[in-house]
Short mmCIF file of C-alpha atoms in Angstrom, two decimals:
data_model
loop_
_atom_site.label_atom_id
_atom_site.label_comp_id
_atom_site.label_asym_id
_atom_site.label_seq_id
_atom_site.Cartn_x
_atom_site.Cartn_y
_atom_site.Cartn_z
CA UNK A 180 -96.06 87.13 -90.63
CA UNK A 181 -92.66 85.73 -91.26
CA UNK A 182 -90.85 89.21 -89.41
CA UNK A 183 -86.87 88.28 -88.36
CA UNK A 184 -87.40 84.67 -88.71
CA UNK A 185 -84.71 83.14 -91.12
CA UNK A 186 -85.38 80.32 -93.37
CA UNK A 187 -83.79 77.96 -95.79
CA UNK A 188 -85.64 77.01 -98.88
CA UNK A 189 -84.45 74.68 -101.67
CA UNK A 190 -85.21 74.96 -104.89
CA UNK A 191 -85.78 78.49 -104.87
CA UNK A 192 -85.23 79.50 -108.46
CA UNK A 193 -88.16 76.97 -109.89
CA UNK A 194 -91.39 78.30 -110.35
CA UNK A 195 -92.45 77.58 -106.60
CA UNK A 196 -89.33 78.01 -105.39
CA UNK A 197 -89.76 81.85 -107.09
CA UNK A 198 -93.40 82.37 -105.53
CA UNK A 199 -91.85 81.37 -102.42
CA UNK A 200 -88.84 83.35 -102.64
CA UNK A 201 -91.35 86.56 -103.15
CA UNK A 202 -93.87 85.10 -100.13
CA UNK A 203 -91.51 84.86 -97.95
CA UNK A 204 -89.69 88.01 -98.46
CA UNK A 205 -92.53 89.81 -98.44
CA UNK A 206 -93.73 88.62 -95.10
CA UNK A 207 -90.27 89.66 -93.17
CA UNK A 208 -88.15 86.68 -93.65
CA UNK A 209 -84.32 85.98 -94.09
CA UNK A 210 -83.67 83.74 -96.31
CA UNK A 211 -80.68 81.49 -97.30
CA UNK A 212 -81.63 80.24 -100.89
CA UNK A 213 -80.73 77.07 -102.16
CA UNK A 214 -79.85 76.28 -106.47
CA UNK A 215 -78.39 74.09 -107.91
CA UNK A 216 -76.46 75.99 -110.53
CA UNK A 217 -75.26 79.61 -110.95
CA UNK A 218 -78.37 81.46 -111.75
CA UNK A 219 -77.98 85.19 -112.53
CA UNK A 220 -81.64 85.74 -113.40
CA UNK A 221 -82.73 84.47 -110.23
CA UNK A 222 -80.48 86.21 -107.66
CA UNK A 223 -81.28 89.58 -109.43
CA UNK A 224 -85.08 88.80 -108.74
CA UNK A 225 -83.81 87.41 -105.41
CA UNK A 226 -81.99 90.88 -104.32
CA UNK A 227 -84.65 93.14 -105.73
CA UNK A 228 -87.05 91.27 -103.72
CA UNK A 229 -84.44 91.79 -100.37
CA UNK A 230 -84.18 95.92 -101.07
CA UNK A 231 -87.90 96.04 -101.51
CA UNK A 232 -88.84 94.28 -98.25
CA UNK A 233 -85.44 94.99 -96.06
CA UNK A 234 -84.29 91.73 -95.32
CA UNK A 235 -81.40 89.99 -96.75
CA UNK A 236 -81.50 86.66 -99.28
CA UNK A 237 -78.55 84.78 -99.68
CA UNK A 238 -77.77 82.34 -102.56
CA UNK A 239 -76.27 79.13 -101.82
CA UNK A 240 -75.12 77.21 -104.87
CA UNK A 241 -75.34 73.53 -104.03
CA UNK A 242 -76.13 70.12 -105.50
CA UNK A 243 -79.23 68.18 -103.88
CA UNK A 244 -77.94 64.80 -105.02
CA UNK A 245 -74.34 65.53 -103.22
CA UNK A 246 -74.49 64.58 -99.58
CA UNK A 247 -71.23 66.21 -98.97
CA UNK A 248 -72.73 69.15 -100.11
CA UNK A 249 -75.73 69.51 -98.55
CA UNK A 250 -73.55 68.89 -95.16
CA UNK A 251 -71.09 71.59 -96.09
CA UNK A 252 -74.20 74.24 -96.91
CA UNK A 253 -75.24 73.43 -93.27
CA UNK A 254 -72.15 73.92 -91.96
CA UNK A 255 -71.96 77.34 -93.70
CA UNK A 256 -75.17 78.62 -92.41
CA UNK A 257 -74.18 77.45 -88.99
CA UNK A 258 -71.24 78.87 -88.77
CA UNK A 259 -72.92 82.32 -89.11
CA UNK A 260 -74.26 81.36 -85.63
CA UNK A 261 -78.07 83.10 -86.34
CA UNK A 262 -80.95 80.93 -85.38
CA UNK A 263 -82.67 79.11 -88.22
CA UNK A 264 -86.36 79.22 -88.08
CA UNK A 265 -87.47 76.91 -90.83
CA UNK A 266 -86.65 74.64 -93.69
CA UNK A 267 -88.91 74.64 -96.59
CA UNK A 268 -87.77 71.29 -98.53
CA UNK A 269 -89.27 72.62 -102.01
CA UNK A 270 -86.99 71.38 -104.40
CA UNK A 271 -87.90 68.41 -106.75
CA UNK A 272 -87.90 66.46 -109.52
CA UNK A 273 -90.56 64.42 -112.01
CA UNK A 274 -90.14 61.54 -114.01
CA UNK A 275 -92.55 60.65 -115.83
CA UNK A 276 -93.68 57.32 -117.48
CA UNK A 277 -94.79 53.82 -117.30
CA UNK A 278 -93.41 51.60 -114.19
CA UNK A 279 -92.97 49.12 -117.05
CA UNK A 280 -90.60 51.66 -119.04
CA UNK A 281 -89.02 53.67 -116.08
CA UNK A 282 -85.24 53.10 -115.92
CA UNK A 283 -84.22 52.31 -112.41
CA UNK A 284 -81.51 55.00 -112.29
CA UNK A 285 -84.25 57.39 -112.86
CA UNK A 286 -86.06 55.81 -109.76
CA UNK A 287 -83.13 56.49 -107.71
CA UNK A 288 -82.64 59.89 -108.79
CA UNK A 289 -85.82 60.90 -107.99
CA UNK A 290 -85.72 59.40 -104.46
CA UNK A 291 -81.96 61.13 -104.27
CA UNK A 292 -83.79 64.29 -104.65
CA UNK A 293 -87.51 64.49 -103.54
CA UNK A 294 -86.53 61.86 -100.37
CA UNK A 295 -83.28 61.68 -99.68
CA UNK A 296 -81.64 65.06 -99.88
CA UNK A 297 -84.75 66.10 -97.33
CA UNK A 298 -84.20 63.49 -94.99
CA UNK A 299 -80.57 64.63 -94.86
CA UNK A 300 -81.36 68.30 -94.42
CA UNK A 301 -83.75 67.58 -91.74
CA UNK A 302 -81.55 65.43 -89.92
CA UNK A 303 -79.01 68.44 -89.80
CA UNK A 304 -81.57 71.15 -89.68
CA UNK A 305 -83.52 70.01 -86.89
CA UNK A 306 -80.60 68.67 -84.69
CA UNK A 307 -79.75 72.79 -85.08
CA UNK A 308 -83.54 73.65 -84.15
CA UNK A 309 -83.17 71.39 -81.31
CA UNK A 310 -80.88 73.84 -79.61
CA UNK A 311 -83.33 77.16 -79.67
CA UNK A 312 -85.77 77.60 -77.39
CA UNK A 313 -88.38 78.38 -79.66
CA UNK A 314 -87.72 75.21 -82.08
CA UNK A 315 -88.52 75.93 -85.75
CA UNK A 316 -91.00 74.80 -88.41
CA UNK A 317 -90.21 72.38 -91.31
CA UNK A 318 -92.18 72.59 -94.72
CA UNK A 319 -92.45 69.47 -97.04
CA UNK A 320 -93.32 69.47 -100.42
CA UNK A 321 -95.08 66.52 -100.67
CA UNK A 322 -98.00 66.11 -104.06
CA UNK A 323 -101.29 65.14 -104.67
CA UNK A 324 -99.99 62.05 -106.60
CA UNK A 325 -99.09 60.79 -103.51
CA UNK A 326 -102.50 60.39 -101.90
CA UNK A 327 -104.60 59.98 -105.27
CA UNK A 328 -102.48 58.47 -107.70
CA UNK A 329 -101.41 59.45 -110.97
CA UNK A 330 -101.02 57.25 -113.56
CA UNK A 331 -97.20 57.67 -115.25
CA UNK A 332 -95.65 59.08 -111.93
CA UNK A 333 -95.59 55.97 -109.77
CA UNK A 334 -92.27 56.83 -108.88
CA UNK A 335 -92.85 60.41 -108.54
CA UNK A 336 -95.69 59.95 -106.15
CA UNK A 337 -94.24 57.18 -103.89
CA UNK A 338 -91.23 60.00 -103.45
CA UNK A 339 -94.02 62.06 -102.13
CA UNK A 340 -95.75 59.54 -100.00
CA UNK A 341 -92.58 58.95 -98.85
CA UNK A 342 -91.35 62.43 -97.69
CA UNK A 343 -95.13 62.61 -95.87
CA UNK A 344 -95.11 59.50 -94.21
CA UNK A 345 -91.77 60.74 -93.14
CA UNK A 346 -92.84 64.08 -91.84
CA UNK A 347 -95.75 62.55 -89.96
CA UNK A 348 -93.41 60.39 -87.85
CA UNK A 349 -90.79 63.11 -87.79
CA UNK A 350 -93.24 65.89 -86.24
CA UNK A 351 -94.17 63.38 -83.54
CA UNK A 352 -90.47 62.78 -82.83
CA UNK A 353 -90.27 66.78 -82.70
CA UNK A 354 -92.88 67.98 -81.19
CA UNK A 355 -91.17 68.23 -77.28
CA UNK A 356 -88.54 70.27 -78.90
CA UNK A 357 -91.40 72.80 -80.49
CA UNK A 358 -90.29 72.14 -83.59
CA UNK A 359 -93.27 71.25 -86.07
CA UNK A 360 -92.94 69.52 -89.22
CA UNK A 361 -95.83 69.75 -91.84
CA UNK A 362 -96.14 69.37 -95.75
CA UNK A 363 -98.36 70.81 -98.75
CA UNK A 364 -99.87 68.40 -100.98
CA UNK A 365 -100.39 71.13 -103.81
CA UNK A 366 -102.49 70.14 -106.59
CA UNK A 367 -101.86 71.11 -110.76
CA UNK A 368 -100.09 74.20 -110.28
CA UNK A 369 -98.76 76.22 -112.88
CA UNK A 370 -95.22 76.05 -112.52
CA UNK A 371 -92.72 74.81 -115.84
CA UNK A 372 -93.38 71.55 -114.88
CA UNK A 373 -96.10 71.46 -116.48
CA UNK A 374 -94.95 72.15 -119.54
CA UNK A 375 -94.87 68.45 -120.07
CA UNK A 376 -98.37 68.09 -119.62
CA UNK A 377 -100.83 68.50 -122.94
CA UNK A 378 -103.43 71.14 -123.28
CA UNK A 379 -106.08 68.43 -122.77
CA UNK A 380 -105.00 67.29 -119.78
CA UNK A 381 -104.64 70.57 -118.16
CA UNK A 382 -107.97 71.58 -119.56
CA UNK A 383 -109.46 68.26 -117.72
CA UNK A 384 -107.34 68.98 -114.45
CA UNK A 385 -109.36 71.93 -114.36
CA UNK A 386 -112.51 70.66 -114.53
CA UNK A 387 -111.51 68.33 -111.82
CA UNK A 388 -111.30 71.27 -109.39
CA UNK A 389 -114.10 72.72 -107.49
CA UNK A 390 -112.80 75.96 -108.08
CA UNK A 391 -111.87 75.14 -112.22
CA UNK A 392 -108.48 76.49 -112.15
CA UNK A 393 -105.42 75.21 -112.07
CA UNK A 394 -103.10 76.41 -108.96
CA UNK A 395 -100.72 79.22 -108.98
CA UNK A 396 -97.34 79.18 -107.35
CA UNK A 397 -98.12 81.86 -105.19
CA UNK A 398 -101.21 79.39 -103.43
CA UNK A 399 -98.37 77.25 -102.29
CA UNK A 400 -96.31 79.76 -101.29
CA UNK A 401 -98.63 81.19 -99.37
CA UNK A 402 -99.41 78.46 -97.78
CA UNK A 403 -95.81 77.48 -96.97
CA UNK A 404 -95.51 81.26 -95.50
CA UNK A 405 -98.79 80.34 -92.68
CA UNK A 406 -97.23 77.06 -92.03
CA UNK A 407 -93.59 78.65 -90.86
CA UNK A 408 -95.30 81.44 -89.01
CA UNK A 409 -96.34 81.57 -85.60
CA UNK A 410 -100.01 81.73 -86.91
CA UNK A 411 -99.75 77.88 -87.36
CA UNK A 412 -97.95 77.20 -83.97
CA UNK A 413 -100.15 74.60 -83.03
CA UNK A 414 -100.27 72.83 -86.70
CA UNK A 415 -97.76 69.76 -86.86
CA UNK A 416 -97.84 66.43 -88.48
CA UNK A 417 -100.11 67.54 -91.24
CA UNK A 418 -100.27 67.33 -95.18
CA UNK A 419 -102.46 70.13 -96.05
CA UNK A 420 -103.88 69.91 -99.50
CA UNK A 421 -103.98 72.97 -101.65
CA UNK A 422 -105.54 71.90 -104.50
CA UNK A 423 -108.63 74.02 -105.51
CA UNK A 424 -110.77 70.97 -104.23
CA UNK A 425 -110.61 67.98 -106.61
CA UNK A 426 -113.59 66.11 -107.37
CA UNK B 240 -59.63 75.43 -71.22
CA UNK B 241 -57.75 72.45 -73.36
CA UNK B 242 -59.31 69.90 -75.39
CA UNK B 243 -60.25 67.48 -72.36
CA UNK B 244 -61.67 69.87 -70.40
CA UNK B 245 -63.55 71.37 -73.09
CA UNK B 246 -64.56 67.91 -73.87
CA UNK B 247 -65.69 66.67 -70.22
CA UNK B 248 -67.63 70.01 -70.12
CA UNK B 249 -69.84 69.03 -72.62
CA UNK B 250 -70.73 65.73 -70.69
CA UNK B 251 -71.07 67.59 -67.46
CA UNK B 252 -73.51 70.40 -69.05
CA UNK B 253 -75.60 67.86 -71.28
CA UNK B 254 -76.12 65.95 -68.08
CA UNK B 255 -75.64 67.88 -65.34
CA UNK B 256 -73.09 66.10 -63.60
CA UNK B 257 -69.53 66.45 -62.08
CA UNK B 258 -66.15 65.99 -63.94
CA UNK B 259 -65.42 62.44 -62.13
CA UNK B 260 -68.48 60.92 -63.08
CA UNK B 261 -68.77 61.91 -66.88
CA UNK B 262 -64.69 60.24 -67.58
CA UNK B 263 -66.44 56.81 -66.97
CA UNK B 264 -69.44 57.30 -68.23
CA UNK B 265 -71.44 55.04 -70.64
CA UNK B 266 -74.75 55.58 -72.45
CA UNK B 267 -77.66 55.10 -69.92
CA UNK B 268 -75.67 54.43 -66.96
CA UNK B 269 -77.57 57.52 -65.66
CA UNK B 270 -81.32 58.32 -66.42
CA UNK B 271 -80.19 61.99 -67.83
CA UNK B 272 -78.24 60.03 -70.96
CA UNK B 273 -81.63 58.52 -72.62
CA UNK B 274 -82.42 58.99 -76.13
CA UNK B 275 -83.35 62.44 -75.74
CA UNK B 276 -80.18 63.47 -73.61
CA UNK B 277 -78.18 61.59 -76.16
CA UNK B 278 -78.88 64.53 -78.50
CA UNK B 279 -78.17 66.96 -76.37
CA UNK B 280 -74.52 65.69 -75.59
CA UNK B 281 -74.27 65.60 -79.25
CA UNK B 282 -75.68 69.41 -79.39
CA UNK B 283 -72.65 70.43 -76.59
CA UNK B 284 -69.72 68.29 -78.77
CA UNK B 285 -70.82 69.80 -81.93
CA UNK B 286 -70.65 73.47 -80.07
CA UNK B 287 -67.36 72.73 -78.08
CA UNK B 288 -65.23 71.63 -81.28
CA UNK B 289 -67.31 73.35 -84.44
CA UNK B 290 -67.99 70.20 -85.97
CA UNK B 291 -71.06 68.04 -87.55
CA UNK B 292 -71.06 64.88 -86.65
CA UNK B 293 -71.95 61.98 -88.97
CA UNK B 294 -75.30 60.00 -87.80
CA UNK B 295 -73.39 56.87 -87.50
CA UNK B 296 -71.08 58.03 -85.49
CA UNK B 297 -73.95 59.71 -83.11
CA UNK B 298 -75.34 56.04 -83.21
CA UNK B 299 -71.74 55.09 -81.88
CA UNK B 300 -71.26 57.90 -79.63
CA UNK B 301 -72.09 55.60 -76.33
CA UNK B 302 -69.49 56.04 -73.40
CA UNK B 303 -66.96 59.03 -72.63
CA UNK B 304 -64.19 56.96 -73.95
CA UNK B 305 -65.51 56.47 -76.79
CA UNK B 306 -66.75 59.42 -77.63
CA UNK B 307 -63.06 61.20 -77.04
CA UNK B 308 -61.32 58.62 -79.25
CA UNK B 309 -63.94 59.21 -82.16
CA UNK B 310 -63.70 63.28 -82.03
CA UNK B 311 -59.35 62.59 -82.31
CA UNK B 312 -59.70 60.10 -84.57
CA UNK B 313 -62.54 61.36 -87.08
CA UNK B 314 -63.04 64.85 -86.27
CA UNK B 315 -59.10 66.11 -85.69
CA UNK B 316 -59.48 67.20 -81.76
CA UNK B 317 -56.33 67.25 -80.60
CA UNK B 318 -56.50 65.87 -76.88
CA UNK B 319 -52.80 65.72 -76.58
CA UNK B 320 -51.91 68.83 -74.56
#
């Protein structure tokens, strides 16, 4: 699905970023990795995944919240002068809490991450895509919390609305350049995230699905993986939900 | 090919004109430099010199004279020989 096309995803060692890692590898793609730290674990899962499917992943070590950063990653992959086919903006963070309680730094630093440091990959990512004749494809992470509402992650969710309200107007700014620009509103999924949630709560978030399950990384992934192939070459400007249907 | 003619390349490929008319060009004097050819000037620059340049200074970026004294002064092109 994803055969010779070469890709950029952030956050790869989370537990999406993982599930994508594997998706993507698995369907033919190149990927340049993004973490934030050293992470020996993950680029031995990363490198096993590149000898099992033939394609190569690289690691690239750099700090979301750094703006120098992110431009000097961009200027590294450029400088390797290989078309990049898409951007998968998965990395992110949660706060959670009352508005009442939430420090404002903590605000900031989730809009640093789960806004900003998109919006400044996509402004150099795209200007990049601009320049093939075949465009690219640009994956947001955006969250249900966004669209329904979740009490304790006002913040969190407003991040989210953000980055899709963003996309939205970005894909229609795109689209004569063929580059399409999308996002996955995933729903619960079972990532370490979670791990802040109690067993009653996941138990209810269940429930609340039509299919009573919570999601599994690889749903997203997989669903990140149609959305940068060719498959979904006439799919822009959307927020697709993947969320087991929620009642 | 030196700096300036590297330089007035870019203008004459992003807009498909001749050498004498991109030195005194500004930003839509012709029809080619819109929004959208804007970007592509940009796209030629950052391929001529190997640089990324800063959204405020592609907001800036709006005549040939301009442009040449921002790439010395900001990004290090040496236009001297």
């Amino acid at each position: 699905m994803l055969k010779g096309k070469n890709i950029l995803l952030t956050g790869a060692d989370g537990g999406m970023g993982r599930a994508m890692t594997a998706a993507f590898a698995k369907a033919g793609a190149n990927l340049w990795v993004n973490i934030v730290r050293d992470n020996a674990d993950y680029c031995e899962y990363a490198q096993g995944l590149a000898r099992e499917n033939g394609v190569w992943i690289k690691p690239m070590v750099f700090d979301l919240t750094d703006g120098e950063a992110i431009k000097a990653a961009v200027m590294s992959i450029r400088s390797e002068k290989l078309p990049i086919d898409g951007l998968v903006n998965n990395a992110g963070i949660l706060r959670e809490g009352m508005l009442q309680a939430m420090p404002i730094a903590d605000a900031r630093l989730l809009f640093e991450v789960n806004f900003f440091a998109p919006f400044q990959l996509m402004q150099y990512i795209t200007r990049l895509m601009m320049r093939q004749p075949n465009g690219g494809a640009v994956v947001n992470m955006s969250s249900m919390a966004a669209f329904d509402g979740v009490a304790g992650e006002t913040v969190y969710g407003a991040t989210k609305a953000a980055l899709a309200a963003m996309s939205k107007s970005l894909a229609k700014e795109l689209g004569r350049f063929k580059i399409r620009v999308n996002c996955i509103a995933p729903g619960v999924t079972e990532t370490p995230l979670i791990s802040q949630m109690s067993e009653e709560v996941l138990n209810r978030d269940r429930a609340n699905t039509y299919l009573g399950r919570l999601g599994r990384p690889e749903d997203i992934a997989n669903m990140a993986a149609f959305l940068l192939s060719d498959a979904a070459s006439y799919i822009t400007g959307q927020t697709i939900r993947v969320d087991g249907g929620r009642n | 090919m030196n700096n300036t003619e590297k330089y007035t390349q870019a203008f004459m490929d992003a807009f498909s004109i001749d050498a004498e008319t991109a030195k005194t060009l500004k930003f839509q004097q012709i029809p080619a430099w819109d929004s959208v050819g804007h970007m592509g000037l940009v796209a030629q620059l950052e391929e001529q010199f190997g640089i990324m340049m800063e959204p405020d200074d592609i907001v800036d970026l709006n005549s040939y004279d301009k442009g040449r004294e921002m790439l010395a002064s900001k990004y290090g092109v040496d236009f001297s020989a």
